[in-house]
Short mmCIF file of C-alpha atoms and ligand atoms in Angstrom, two decimals:
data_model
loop_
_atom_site.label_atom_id
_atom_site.label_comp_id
_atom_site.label_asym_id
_atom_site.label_seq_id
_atom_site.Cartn_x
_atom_site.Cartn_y
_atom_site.Cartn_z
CA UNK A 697 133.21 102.68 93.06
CA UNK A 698 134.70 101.44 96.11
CA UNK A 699 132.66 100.94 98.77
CA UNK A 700 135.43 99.55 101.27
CA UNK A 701 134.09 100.28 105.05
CA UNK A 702 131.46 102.46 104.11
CA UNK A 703 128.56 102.48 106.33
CA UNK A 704 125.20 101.79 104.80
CA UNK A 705 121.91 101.22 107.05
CA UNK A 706 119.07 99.26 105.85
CA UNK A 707 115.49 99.86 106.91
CA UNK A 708 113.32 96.92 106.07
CA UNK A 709 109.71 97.06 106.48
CA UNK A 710 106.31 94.54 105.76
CA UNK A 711 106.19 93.71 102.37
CA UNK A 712 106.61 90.35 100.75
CA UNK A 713 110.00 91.87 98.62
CA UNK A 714 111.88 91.83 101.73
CA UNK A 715 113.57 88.71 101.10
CA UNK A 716 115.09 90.08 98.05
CA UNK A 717 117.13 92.50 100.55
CA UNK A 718 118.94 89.42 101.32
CA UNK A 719 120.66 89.93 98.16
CA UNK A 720 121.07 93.49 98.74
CA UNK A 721 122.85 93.01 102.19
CA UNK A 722 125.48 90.50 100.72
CA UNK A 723 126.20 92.50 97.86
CA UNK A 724 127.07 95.47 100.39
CA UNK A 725 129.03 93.01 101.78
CA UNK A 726 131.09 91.23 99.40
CA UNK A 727 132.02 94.73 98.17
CA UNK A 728 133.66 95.65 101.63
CA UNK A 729 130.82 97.65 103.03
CA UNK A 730 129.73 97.42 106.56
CA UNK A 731 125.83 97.09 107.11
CA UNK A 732 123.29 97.32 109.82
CA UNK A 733 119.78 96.61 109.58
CA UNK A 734 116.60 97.57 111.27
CA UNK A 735 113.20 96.07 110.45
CA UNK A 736 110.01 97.14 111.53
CA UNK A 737 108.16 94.16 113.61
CA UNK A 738 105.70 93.30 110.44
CA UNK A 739 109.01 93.08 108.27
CA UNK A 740 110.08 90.08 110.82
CA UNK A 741 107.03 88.01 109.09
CA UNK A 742 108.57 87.79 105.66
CA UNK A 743 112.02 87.38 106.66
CA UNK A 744 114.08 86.00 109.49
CA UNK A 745 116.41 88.26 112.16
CA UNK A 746 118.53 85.21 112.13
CA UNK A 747 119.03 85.43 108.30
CA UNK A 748 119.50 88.95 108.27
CA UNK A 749 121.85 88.61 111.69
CA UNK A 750 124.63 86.09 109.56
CA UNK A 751 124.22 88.17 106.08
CA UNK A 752 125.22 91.33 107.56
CA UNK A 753 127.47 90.14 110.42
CA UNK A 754 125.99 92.30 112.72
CA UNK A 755 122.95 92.76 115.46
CA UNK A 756 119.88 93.07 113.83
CA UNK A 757 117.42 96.47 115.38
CA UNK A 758 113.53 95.94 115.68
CA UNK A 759 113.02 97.18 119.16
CA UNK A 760 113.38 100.84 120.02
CA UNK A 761 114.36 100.30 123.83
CA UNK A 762 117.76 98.54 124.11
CA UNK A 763 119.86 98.59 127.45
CA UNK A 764 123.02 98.08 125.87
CA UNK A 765 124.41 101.69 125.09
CA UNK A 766 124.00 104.82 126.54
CA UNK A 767 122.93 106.48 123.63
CA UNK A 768 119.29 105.45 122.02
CA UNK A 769 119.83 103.33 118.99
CA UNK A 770 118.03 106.16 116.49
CA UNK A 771 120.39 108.42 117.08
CA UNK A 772 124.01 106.24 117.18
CA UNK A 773 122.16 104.22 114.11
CA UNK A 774 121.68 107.70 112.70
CA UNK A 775 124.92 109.15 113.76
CA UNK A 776 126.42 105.81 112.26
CA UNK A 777 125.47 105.83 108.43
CA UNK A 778 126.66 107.54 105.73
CA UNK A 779 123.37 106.18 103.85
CA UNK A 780 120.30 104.91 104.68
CA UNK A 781 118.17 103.00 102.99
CA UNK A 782 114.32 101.84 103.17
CA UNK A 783 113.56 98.89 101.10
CA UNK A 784 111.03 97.29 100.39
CA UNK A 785 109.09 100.57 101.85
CA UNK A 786 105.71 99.72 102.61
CA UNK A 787 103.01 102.52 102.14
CA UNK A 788 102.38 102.59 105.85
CA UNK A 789 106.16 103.18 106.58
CA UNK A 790 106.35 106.11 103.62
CA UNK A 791 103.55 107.65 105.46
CA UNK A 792 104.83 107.73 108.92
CA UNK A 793 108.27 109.21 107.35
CA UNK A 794 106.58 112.05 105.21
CA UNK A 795 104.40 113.00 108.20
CA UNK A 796 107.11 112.70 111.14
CA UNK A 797 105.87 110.12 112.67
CA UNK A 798 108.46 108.27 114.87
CA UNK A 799 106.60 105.11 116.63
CA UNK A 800 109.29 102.41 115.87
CA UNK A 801 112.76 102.30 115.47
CA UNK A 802 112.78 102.31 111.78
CA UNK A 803 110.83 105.33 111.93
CA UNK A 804 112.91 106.44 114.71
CA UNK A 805 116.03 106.61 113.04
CA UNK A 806 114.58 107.77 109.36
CA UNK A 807 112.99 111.16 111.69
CA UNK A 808 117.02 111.36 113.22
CA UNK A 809 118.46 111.34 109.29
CA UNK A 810 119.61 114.21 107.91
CA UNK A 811 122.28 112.34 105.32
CA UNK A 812 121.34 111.21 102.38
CA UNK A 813 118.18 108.63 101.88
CA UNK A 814 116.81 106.01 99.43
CA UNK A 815 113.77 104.73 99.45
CA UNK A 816 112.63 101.59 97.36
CA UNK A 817 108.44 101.47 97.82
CA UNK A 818 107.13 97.82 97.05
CA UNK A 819 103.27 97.23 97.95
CA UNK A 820 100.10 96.51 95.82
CA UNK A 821 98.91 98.77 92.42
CA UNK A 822 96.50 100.33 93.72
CA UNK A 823 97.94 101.33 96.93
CA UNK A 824 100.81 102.32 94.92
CA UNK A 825 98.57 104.64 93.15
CA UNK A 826 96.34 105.94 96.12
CA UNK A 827 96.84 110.09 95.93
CA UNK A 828 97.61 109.89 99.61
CA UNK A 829 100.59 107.34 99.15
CA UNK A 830 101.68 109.90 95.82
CA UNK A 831 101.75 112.68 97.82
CA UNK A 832 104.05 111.42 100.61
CA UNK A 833 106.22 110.02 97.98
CA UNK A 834 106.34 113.96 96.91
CA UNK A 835 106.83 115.13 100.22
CA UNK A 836 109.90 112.91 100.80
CA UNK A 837 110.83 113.70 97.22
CA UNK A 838 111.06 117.30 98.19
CA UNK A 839 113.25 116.84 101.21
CA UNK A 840 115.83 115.52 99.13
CA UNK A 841 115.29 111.45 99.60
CA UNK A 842 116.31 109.08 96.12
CA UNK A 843 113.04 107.58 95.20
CA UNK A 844 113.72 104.35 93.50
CA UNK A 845 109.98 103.73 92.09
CA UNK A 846 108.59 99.89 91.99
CA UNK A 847 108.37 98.48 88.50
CA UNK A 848 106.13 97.01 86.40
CA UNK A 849 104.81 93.14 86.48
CA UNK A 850 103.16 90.42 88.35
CA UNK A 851 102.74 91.56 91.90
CA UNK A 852 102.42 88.69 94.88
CA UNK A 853 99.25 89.88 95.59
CA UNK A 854 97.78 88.58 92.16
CA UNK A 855 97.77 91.98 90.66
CA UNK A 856 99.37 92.48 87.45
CA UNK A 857 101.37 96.41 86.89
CA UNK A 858 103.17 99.12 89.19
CA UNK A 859 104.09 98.18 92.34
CA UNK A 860 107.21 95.30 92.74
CA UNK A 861 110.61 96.11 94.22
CA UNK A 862 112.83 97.88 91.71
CA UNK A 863 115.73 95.55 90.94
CA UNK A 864 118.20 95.09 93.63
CA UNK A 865 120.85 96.22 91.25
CA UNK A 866 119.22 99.09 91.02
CA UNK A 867 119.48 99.94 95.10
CA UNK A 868 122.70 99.04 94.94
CA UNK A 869 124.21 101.38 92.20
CA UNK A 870 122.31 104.08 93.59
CA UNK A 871 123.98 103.66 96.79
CA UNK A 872 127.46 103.63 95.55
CA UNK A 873 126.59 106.70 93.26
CA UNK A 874 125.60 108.63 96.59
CA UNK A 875 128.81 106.86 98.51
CA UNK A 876 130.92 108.45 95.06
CA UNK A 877 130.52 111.93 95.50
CA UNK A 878 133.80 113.33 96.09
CA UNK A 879 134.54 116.22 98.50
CA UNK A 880 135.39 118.19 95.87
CA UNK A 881 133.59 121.17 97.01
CA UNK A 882 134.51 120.84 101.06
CA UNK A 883 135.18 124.19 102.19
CA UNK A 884 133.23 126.50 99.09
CA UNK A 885 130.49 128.32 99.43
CA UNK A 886 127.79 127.90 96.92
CA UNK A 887 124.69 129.90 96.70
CA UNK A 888 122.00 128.36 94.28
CA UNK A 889 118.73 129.82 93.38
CA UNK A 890 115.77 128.07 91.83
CA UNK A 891 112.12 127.89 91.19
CA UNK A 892 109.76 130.53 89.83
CA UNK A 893 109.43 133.97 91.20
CA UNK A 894 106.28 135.24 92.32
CA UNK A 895 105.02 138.53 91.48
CA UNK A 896 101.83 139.48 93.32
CA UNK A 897 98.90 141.78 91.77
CA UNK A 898 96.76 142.04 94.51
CA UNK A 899 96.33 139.53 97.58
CA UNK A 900 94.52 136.92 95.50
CA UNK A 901 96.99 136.81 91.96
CA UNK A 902 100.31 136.46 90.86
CA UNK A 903 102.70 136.35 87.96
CA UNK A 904 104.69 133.41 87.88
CA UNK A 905 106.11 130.87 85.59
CA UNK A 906 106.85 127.04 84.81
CA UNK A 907 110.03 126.33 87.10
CA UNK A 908 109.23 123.73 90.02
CA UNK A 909 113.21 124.12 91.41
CA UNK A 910 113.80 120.51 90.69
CA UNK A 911 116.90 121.75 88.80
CA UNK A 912 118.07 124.16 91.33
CA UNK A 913 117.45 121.99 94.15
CA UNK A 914 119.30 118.58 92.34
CA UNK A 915 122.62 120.95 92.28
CA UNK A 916 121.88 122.28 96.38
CA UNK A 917 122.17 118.36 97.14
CA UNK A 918 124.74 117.52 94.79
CA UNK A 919 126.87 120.65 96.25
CA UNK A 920 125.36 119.33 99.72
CA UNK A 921 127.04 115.87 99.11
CA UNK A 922 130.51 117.33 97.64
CA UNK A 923 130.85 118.52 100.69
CA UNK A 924 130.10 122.84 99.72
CA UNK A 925 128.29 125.20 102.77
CA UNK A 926 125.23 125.18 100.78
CA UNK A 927 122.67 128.26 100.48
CA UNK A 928 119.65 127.36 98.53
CA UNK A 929 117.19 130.20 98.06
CA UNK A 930 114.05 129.10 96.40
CA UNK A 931 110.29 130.14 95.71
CA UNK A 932 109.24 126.39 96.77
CA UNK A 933 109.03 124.86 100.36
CA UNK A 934 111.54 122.37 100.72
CA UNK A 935 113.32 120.78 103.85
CA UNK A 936 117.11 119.68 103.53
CA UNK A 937 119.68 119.57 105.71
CA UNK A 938 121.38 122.85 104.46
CA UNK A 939 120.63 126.78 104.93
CA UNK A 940 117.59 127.67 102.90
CA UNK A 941 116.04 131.23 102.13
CA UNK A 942 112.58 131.50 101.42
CA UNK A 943 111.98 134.55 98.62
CA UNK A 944 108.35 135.31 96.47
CA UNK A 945 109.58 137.72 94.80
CA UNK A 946 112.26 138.95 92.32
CA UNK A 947 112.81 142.23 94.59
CA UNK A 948 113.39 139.43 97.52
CA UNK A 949 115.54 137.31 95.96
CA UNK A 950 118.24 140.21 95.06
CA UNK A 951 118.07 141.21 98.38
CA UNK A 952 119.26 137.26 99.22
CA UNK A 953 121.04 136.95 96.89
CA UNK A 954 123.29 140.09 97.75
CA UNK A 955 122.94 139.04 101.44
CA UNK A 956 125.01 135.81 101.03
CA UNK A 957 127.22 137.02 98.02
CA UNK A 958 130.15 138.24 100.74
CA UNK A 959 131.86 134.88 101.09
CA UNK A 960 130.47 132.68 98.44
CA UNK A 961 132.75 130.85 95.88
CA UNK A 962 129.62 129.89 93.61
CA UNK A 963 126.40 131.61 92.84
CA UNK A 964 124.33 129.76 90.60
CA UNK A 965 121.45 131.43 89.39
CA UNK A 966 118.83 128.47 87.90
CA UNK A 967 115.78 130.13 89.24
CA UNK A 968 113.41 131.51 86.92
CA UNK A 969 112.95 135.30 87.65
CA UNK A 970 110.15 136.68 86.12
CA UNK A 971 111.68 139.84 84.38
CA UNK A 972 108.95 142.33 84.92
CA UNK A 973 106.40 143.00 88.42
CA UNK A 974 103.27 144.74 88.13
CA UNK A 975 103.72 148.56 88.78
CA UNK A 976 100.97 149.21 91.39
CA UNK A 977 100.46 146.43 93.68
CA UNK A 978 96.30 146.44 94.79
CA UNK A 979 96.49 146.23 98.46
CA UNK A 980 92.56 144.80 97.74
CA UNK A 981 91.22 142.27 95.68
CA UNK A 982 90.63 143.61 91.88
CA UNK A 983 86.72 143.46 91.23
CA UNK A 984 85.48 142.21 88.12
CA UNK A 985 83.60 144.92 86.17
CA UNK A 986 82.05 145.56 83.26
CA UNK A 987 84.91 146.30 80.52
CA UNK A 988 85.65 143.28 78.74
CA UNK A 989 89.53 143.51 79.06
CA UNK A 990 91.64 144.61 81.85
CA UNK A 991 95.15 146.01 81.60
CA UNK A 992 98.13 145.42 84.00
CA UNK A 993 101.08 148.24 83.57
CA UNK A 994 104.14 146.18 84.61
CA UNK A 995 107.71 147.86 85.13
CA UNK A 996 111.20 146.28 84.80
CA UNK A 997 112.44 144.03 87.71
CA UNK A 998 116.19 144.45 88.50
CA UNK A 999 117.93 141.43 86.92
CA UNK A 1000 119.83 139.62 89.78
CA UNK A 1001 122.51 137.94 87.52
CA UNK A 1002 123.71 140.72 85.60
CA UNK A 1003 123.30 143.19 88.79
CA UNK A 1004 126.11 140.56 90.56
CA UNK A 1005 128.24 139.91 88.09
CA UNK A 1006 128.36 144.12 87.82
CA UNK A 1007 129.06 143.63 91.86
CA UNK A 1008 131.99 141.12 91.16
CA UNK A 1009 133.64 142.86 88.64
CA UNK A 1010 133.77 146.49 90.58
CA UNK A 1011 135.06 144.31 93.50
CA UNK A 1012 138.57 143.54 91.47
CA UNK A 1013 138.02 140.26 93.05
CA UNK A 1014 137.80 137.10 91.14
CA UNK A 1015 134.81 135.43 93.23
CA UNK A 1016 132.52 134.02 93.57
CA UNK A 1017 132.50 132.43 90.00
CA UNK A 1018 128.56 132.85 88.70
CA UNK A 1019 126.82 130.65 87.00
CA UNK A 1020 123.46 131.42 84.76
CA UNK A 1021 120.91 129.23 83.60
CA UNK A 1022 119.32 130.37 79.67
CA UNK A 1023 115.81 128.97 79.07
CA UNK A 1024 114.97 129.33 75.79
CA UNK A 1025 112.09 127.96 73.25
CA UNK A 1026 114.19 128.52 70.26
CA UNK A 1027 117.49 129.47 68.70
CA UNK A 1028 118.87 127.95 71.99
CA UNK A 1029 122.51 128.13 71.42
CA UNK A 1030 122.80 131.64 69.63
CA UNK A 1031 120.58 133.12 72.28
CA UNK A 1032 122.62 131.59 74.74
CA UNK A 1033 125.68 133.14 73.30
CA UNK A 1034 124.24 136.53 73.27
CA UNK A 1035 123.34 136.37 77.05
CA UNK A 1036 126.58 134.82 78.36
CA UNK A 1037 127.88 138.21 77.01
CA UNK A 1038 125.37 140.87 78.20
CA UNK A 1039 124.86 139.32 81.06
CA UNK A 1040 128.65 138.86 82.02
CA UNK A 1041 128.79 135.34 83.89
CA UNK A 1042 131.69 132.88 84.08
CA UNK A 1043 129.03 130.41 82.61
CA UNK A 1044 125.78 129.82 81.16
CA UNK A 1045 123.67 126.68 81.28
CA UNK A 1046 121.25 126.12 78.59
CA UNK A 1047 118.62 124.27 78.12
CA UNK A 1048 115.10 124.73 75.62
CA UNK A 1049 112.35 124.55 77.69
CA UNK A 1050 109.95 124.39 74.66
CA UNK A 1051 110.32 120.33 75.00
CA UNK A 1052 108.22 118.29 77.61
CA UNK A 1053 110.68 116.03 78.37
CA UNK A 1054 113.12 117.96 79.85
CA UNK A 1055 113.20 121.39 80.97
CA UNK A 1056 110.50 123.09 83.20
CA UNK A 1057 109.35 120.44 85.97
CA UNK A 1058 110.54 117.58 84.51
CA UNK A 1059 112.90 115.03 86.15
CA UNK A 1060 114.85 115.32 83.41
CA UNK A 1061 117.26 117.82 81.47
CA UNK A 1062 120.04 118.25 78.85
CA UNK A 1063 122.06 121.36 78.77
CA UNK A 1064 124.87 123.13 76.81
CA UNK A 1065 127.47 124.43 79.11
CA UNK A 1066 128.90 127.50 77.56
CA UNK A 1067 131.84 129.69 79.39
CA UNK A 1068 132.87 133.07 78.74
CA UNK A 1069 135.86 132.06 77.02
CA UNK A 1070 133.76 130.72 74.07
CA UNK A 1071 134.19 126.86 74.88
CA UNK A 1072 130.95 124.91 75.57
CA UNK A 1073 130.48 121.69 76.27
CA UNK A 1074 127.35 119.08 76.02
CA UNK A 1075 125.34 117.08 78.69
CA UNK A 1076 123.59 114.44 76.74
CA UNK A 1077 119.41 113.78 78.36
CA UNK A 1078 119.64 112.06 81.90
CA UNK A 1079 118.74 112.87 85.15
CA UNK A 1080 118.72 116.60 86.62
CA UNK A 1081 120.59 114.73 89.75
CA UNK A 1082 123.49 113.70 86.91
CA UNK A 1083 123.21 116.71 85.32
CA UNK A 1084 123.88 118.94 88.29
CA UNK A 1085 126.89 116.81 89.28
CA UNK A 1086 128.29 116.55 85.72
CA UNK A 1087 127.95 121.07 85.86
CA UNK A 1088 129.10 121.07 89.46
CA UNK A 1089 132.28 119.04 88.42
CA UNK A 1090 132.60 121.18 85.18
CA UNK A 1091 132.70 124.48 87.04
CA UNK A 1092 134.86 123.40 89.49
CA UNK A 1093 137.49 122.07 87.08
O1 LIG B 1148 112.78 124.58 88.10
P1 LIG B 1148 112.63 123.47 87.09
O2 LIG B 1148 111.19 123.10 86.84
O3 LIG B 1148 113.48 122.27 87.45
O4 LIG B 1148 113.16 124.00 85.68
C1 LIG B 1148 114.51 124.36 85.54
C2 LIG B 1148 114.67 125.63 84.72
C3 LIG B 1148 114.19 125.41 83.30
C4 LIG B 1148 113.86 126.78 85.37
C5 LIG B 1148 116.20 126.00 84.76
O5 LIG B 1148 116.93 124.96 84.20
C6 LIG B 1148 116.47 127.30 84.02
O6 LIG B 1148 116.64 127.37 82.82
N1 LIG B 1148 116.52 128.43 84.80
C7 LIG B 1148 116.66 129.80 84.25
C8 LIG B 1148 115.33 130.33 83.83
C9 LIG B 1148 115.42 131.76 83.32
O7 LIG B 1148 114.91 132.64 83.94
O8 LIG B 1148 116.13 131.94 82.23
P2 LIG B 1148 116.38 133.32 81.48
O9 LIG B 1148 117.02 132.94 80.22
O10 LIG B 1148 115.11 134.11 81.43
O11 LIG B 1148 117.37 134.10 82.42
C10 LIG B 1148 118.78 134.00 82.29
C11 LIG B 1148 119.43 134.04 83.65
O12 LIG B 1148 119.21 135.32 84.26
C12 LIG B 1148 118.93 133.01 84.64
O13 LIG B 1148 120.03 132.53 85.37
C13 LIG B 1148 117.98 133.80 85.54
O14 LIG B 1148 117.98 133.27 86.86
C14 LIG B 1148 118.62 135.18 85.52
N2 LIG B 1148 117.67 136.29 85.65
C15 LIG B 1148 116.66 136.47 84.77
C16 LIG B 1148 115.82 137.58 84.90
C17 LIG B 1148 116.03 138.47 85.94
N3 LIG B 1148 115.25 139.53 86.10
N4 LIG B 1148 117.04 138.28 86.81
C18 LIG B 1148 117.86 137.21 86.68
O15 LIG B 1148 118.78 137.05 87.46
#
């Protein structure tokens, strides 16, 4: 990947591993990359501004307040990157990101961000492990920053498992991956949908399923970073830099679904939509009483995919292209061949869901691509970030 002039801003904060960034900042550079760096005061006791200063070739940032431009350095910093990274991230520094908190210039700028973001946590086991430091890490997962997680092994503080700088290698490669998306999408529209939907029963229960929206979300940023006007709509709260459309329920997400169809070159449906709703809603809570069993009557809920690839075909037009996602817990690929046909899409992703490791919620899936044409085409295990480039590419080919 060439990485010639690219802009790449490096957050360091208080942790022992931030001498290792050394490394990092002279790899940027020998590759032709141009780098600024920021470190939080505390960073400044484990590595010099001087050192930092003559590896980069440029000003090093610690102080917010600087009389030399007219425009506050968190937002030219900001305005500046085309990636920014936070390594080692200390758990104080995750904390103040995932909660908006903005009292230093590393901060600062990571609050101004809105491109894409890696962050490389280094600090002791335990903290590591604290549910509070785990749930920012979620938090910051959900808005769409890499998480590079520390590794195993002996830790400065004595400790021995979880909690040392990933390898610098590893920061690098996933910068240049980021810095490789081509704009192969600038100018489409793409309208993805993901997570489960939510079917209320009465104001305290729900239908609902498996899907987190990992996998709809990893294609909204992929789109997002080949350049596509993205529309996510989604069941789950997340906050990217892109239009997002909050739905519960299947009924809802037709209705957004149909409101953004005008327009869009893509519609990829990888939500889960639960294909039946209960047929009375109970505007009250349903009391427990004495019959051992309860039943629910539930009707049919309109099925979004076929209902707009109906819509596409009566419109003689050939957009948007759509895209359906099978989940299946057996027979995967003949079921998948019988839906690609009643339900009429360009092409159908599928993956078995009956298998931990990929799937429902995992970070992980492996798909057959099949197209109506009868071709179909293999994504080996790996990443749901990979995999939603690798169908991105494929249906844009
Ligand atoms: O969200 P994750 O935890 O990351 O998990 C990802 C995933 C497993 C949910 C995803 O990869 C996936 O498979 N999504 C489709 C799930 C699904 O509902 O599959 P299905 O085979 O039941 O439906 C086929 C297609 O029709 C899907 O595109 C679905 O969105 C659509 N559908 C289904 C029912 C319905 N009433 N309306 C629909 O539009």
């Amino acid at each position: 990947m060439n990485i010639e002039n690219k802009h790449i801003l490096i957050g360091i904060t208080g942790g022992i591993a931030a001498y290792k960034i050394c490394e990092l900042i002279r790899k940027f550079k020998k590759n032709g990359a141009d780098v600024q760096v920021i470190c939080t005061p505390n960073a400044l006791n484990f590595v010099t501004k001087l050192t930092l200063q003559n590896l980069s070739q440029n000003e090093v940032f610690v102080d917010e307040f600087h009389p030399k431009h007219w425009k506050p350095e968190h937002i030219s910093l900001a305005d500046w990157a085309d990636v920014m990274i936070i390594a080692p991230a200390s758990a104080n520094t995750i904390g103040k990101i995932a909660q908006g908190i903005a009292d230093n210039l590393l901060t600062s700028v990571a609050c101004a961000f809105p491109k894409p973001m890696i962050i490389a946590p280094a600090m002791n086991v335990n903290m590591w492990q604290n549910s509070g430091v785990q749930s920012n890490i979620n938090i910051l997962k959900s808005r769409g920053a890499e998480i590079l997680p520390p590794e195993s092994g002996f830790l400065a503080c004595g400790y021995l498992g979880r909690g040392r700088l990933c390898s610098i290698d590893k920061i690098f490669d996933c910068a240049c991956d980021i810095l490789s998306y081509s704009k192969i999408l600038s100018g489409k529209k793409v309208v993805i949908t993901s997570g489960g939907t939510i079917e209320k029963i009465d104001p305290v229960r729900y239908i609902s399923n498996f899907s987190s929206g990992k996998m709809g979300l990893a294609l909204a940023k992929c789109a997002n970073l080949m350049g596509a006007e993205v529309t996510l709509i989604t069941t789950k709260d997340v906050d990217v830099p892109f239009k997002t459309i909050k739905v519960q329920s299947a009924k809802q997400m037709l209705e957004s679904v149909n409101s953004e169809f005008e327009g869009a070159d893509f519609i990829i449906m990888a939500s889960a939509v639960a294909d039946y709703r209960v047929k009375n809603y109970s505007e009250q809570k349903i009391k427990k009483g004495n019959d051992e069993t309860i039943t629910l009557e539930l009707v049919k809920n309109p099925d979004i995919l076929k209902e707009i690839c109906n819509k596409k075909q009566e419109s003689l037009k050939n957009t948007p292209i759509i895209v359906g996602f099978c989940a299946e817990s057996e027979n995967l690929e003949e079921n998948a061949k019988d839906k690609i046909n009643k339900k009429g899409c360009d092409f159908l992703i599928a993956n078995d869901i009956s298998r931990s490791d990929i799937g429902f919620n995992s970070d992980e899936n492996e798909v057959i691509i099949f197209d109506k044409s009868g071709g179909k085409n293999k994504l080996e295990k790996s990443s749901k970030t990979l995999i939603a480039r690798k169908i991105l590419e494929y249906i844009n080919h």
